[in-house]
C-alpha positions as a Python dict, from the first residue, in 0.01 Angstrom:
ca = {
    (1, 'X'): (0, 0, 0),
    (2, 'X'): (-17, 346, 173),
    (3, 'X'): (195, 556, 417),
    (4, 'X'): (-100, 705, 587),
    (5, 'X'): (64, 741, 912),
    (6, 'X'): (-112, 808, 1226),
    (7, 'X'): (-424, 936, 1110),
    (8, 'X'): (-464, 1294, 1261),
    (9, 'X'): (-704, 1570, 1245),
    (10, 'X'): (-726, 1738, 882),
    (11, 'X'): (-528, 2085, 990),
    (12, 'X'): (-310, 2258, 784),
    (13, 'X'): (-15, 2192, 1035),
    (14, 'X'): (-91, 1846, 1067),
    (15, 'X'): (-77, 1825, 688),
    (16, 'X'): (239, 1983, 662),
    (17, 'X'): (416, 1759, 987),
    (18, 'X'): (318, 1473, 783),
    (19, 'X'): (494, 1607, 475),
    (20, 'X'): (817, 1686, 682),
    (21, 'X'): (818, 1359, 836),
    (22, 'X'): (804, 1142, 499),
    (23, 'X'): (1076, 1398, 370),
    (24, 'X'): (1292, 1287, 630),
    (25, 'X'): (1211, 938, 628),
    (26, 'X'): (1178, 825, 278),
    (27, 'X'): (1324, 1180, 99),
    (28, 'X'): (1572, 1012, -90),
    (29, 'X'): (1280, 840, -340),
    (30, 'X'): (1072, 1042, -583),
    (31, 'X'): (788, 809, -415),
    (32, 'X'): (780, 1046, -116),
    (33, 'X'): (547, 1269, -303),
    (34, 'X'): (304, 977, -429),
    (35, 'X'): (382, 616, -385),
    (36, 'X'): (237, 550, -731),
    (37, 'X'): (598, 622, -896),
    (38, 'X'): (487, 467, -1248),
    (39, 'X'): (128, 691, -1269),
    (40, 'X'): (406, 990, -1161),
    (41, 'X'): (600, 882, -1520),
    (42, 'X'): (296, 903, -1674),
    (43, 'X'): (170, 1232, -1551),
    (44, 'X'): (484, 1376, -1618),
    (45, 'X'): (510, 1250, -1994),
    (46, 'X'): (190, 1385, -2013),
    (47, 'X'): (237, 1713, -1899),
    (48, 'X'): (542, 1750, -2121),
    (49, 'X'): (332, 1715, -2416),
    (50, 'X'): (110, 1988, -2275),
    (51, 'X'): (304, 2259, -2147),
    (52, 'X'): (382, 2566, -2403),
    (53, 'X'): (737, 2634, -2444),
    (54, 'X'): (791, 2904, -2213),
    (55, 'X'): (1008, 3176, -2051),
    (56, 'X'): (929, 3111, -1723),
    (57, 'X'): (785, 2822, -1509),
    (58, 'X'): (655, 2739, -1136),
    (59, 'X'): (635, 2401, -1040),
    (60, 'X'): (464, 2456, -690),
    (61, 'X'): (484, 2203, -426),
    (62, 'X'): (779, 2070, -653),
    (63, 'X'): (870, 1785, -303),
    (64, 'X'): (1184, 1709, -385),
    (65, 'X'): (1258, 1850, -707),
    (66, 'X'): (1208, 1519, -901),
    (67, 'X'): (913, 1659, -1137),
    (68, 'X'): (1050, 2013, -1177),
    (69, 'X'): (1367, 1894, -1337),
    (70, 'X'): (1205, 1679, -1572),
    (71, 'X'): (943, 1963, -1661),
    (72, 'X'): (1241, 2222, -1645),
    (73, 'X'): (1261, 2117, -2003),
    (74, 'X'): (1001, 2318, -2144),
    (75, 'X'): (1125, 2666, -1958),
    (76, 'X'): (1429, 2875, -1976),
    (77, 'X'): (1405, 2933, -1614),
    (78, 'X'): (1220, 2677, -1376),
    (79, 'X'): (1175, 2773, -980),
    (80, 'X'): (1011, 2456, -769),
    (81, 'X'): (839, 2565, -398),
    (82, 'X'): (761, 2357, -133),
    (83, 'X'): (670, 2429, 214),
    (84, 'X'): (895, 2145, 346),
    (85, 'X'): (1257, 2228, 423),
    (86, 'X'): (1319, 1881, 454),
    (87, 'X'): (1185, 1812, 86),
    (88, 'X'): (1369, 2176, -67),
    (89, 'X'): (1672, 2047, 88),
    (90, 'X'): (1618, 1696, -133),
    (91, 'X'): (1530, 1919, -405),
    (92, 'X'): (1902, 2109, -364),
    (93, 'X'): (2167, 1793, -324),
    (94, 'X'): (1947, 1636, -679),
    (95, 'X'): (2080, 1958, -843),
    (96, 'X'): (2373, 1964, -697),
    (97, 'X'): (2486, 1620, -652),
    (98, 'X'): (2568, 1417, -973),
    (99, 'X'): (2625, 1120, -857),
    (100, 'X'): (2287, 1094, -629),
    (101, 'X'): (2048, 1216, -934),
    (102, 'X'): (2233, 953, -1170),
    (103, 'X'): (2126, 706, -916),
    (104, 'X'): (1760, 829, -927),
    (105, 'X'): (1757, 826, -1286),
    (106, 'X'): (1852, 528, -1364),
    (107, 'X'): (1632, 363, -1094),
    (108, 'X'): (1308, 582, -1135),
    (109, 'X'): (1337, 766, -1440),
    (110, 'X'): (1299, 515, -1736),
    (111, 'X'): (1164, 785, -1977),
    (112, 'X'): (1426, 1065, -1972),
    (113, 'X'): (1759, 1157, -1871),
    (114, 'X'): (1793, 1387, -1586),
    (115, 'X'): (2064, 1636, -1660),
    (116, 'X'): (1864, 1777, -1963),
    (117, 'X'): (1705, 2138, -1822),
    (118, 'X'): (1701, 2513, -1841),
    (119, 'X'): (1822, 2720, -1516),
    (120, 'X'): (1635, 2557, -1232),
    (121, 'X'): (1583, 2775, -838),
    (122, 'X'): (1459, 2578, -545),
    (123, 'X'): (1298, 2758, -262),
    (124, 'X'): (1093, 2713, 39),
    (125, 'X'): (734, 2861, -9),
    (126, 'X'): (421, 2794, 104),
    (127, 'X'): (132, 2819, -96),
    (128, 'X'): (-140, 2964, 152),
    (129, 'X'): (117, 3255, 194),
    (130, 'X'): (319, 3252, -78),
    (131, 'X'): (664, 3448, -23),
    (132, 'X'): (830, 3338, -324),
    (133, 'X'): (1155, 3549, -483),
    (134, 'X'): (1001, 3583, -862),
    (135, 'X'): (704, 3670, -1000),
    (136, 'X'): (612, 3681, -1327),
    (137, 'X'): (545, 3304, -1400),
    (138, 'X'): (371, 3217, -1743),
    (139, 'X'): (317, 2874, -1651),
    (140, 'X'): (251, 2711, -1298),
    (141, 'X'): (190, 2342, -1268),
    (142, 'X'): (124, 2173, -969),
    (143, 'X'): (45, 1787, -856),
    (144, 'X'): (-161, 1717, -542),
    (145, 'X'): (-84, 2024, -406),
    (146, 'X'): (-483, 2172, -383),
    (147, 'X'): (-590, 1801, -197),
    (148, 'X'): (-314, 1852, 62),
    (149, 'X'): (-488, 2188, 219),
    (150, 'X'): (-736, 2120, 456),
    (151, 'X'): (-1047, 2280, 297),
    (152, 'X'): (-1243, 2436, -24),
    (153, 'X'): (-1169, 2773, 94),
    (154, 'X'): (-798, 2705, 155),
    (155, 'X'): (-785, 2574, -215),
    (156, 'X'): (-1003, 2898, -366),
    (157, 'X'): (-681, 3111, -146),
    (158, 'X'): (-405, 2927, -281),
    (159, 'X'): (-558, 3009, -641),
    (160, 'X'): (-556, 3384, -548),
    (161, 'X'): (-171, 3348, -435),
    (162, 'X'): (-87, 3166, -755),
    (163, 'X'): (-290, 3413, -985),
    (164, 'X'): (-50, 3733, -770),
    (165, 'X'): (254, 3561, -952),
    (166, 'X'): (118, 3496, -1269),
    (167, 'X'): (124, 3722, -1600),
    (168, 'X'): (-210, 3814, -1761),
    (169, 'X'): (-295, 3498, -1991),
    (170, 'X'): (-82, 3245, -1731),
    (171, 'X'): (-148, 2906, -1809),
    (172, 'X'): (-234, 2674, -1473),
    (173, 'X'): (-162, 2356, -1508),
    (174, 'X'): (-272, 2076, -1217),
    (175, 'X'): (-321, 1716, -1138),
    (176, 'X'): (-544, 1672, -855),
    (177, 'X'): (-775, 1367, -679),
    (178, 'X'): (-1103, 1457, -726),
    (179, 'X'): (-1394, 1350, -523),
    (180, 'X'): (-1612, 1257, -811),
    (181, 'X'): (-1305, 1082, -969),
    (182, 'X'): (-1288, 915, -637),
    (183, 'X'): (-1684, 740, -672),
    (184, 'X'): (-1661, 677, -1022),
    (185, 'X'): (-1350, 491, -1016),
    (186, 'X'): (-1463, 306, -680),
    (187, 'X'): (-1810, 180, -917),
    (188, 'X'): (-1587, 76, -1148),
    (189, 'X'): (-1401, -122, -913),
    (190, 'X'): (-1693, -244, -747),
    (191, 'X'): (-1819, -387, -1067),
    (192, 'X'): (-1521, -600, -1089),
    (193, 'X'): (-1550, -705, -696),
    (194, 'X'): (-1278, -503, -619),
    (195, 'X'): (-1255, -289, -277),
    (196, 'X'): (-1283, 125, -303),
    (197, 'X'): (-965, 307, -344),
    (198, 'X'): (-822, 411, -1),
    (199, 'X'): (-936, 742, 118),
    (200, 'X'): (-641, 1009, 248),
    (201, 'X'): (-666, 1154, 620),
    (202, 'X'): (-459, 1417, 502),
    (203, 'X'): (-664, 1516, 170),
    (204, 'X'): (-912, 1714, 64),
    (205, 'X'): (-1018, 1621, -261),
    (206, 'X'): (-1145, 1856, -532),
    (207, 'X'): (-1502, 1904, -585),
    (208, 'X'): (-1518, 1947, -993),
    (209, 'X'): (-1892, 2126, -942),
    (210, 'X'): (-1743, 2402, -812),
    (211, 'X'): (-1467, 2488, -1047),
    (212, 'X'): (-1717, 2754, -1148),
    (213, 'X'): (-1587, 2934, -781),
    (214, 'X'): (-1220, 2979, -954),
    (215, 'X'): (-1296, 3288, -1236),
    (216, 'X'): (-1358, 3484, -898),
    (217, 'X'): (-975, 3365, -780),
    (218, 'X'): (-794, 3479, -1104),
    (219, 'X'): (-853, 3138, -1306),
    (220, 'X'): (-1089, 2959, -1533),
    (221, 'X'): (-1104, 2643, -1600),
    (222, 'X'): (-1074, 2508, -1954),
    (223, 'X'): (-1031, 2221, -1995),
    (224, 'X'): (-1002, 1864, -1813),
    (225, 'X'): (-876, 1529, -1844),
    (226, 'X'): (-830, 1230, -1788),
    (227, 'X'): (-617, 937, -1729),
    (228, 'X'): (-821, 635, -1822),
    (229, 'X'): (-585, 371, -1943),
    (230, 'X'): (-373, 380, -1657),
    (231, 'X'): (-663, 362, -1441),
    (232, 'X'): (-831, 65, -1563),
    (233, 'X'): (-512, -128, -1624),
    (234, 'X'): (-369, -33, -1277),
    (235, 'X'): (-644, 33, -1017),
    (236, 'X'): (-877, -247, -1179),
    (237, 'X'): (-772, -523, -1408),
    (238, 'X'): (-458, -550, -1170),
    (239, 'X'): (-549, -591, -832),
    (240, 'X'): (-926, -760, -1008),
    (241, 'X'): (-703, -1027, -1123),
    (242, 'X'): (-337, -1063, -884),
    (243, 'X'): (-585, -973, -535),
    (244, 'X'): (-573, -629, -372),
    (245, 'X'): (-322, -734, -118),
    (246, 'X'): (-81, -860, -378),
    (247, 'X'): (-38, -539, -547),
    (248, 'X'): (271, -321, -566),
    (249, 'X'): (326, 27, -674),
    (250, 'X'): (679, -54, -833),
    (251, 'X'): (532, -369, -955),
    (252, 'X'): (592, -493, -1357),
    (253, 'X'): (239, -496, -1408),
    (254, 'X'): (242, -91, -1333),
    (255, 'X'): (568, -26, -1544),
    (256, 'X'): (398, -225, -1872),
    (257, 'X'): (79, 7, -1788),
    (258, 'X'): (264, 326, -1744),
    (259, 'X'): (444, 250, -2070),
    (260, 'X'): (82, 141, -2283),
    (261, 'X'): (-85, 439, -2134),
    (262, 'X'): (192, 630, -2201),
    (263, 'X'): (114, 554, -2603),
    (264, 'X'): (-294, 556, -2568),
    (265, 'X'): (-418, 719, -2260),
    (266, 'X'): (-789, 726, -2302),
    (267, 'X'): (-1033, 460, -2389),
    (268, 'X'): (-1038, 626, -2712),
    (269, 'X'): (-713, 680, -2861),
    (270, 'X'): (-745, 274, -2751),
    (271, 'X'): (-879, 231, -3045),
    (272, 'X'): (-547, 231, -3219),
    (273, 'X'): (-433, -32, -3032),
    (274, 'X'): (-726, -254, -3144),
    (275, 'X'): (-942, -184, -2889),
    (276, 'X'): (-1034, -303, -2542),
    (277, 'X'): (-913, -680, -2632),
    (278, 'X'): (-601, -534, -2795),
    (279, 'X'): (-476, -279, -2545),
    (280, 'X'): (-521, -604, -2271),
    (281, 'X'): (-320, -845, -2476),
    (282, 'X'): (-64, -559, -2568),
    (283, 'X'): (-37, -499, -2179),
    (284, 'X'): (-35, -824, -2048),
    (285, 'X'): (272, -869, -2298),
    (286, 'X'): (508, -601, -2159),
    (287, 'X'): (425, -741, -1794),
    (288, 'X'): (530, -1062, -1950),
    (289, 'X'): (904, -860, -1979),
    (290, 'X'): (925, -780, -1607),
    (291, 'X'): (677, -1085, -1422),
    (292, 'X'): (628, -1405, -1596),
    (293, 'X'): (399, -1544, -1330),
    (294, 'X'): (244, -1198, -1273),
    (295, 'X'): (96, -1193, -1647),
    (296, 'X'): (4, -1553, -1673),
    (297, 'X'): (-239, -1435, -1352),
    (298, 'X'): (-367, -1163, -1491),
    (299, 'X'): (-386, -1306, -1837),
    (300, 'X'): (-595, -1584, -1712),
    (301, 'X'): (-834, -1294, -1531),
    (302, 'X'): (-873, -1116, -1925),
    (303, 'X'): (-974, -1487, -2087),
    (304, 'X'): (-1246, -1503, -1833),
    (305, 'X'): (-1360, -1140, -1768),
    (306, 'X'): (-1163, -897, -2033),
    (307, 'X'): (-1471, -935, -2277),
    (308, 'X'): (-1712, -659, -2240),
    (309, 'X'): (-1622, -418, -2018),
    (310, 'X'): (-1823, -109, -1929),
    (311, 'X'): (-1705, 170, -2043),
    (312, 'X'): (-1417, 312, -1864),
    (313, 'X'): (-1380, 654, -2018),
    (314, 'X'): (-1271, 954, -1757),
    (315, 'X'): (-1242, 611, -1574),
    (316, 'X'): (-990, 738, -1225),
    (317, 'X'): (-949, 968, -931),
    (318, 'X'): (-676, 1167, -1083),
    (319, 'X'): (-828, 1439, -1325),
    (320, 'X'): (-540, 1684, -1483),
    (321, 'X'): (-679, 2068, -1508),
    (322, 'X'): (-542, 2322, -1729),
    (323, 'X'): (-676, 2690, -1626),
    (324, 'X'): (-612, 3023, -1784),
    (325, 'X'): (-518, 3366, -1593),
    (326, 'X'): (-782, 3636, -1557),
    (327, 'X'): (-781, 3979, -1461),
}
């Protein structure tokens, strides 16, 4: 279900020609940035109940500007970077053209309108060398931008260029793949005799054990979490019950999990939803409203396997990090 490409050495500029080259293939769709378009809607809800009303906002590798505007909400003034032309330029004609980010909101965002936003800047900028025309940012959020630079060391600099921009007390606010996401979501899967997740030529994915290198950057880390619903309902009941191969990002099975997780994203604000058995049988009815014969699949897969499952708390690859400025 990937766009891996050619699989090429993990450089920096090999990184970035990949970037440019799904920007000008497929830079019309939010997707561009992460194929997973409902877990994007998800993130993004979830960030929105996270980030502090603010003066001033950086949404850093914003792609194509689909993210920043929704986030834009939350900050008087919102700048997006990116070191792609090809994706600022995207960024630009959604601003600017009416007509084209009508047709992206009512296609891929079901949760909010799209013309609802404080003052919003677009610039090119890269991260590793950040020439940026502000400064001063109280909040900087960021998705898969750390996993797309070709080492540890190249993530512990961008932190130091995002801490020069920051005010004292900044608030940094990232989703990111990490590797220990990565093997306890591929057990999981495993259990349920379903393959590992696929692995990223062009990441490098965040080692949690050493957030304790990031005080010396200008941030610590405070707090993490998780997206567990999502996870389990997405990257393992679905393709444990429909087959691996007969997944789809855009699929109604991920729109009915976006939306449940959306309500109860951990295993245990579950709970309110009765449980392991009720959050299924919730699910499997909204996939019912998009894919009949899709939920009668995985329906049958719940009668014969839902009972029991391990635990899947901090169950996925995906781990959102909130960080404070210090210094």
């Amino acid at each position: 279900m990937s766009r891996q490409g050619q699989k090429r050495d993990n450089t920096y500029e090999n990184i970035r020609q990949f970037w440019d080259a799904e920007a000008k293939e497929i830079g019309r769709t939010p997707q561009v940035t992460i194929r997973d378009h409902f877990f994007r809607i998800h993130e993004l809800q979830t960030l929105l109940t996270i980030i502090p009303r603010t003066r001033k906002l950086l949404d850093i590798g914003c792609g194509t500007g689909f993210g920043t505007v929704i986030l834009a909400r939350r900050a008087e003034q919102a700048v997006g970077g990116d070191y792609s032309d090809v994706m600022i330029r995207w960024a630009h004609r959604l601003l600017a053209d009416a007509e084209y980010r009508d047709e992206i909101a009512t296609r891929l965002s079901p949760l909010w309108p799209m013309g609802e936003h404080g003052a919003i800047e677009f610039h090119t900028a890269n991260i590793v060398d950040l020439q940026i025309p502000h400064s001063d940012f109280d909040v900087i959020t960021g998705q898969r931008i750390l996993i797309n630079l070709p080492n540890h060391e190249e993530h512990l600099r961008a932190l130091d260029n995002l801490r020069s921009v920051a005010t004292p007390g900044a608030t940094l606010i990232l989703v990111e793949a990490t590797r220990q996401g990565h093997a306890a979501t591929d057990a999981y899967r495993s259990g349920m005799g379903v393959p590992p997740l696929e692995k990223y030529w062009h990441n490098c994915y965040v080692d949690e054990s050493r957030y304790h290198d990031w005080p010396a950057h200008g941030w610590k880390v405070s707090e993490t979490l998780s997206f567990d619903t999502y996870m389990l309902l997405s990257k393992v009941v679905y393709p444990a019950a429909v087959g691996p191969e007969n997944c789809a990002f855009l699929s109604g099975a991920n729109q009915a999990a976006m939306e449940i997780a959306c309500m109860f994203r951990t295993r245990a604000s579950a709970a309110e939803a009765g449980g392991d058995a009720g959050l299924l049988r919730m699910w499997v009815d909204r996939v019912a409203l998009y894919d009949a014969r899709e939920a009668e699949t995985i329906g049958r897969w719940i009668a014969e396997h839902g009972a029991g499952l391990a635990d899947w708390s901090r169950l996925g690859h995906q781990r959102l990090i909130l960080a404070r400025a210090e210094g």
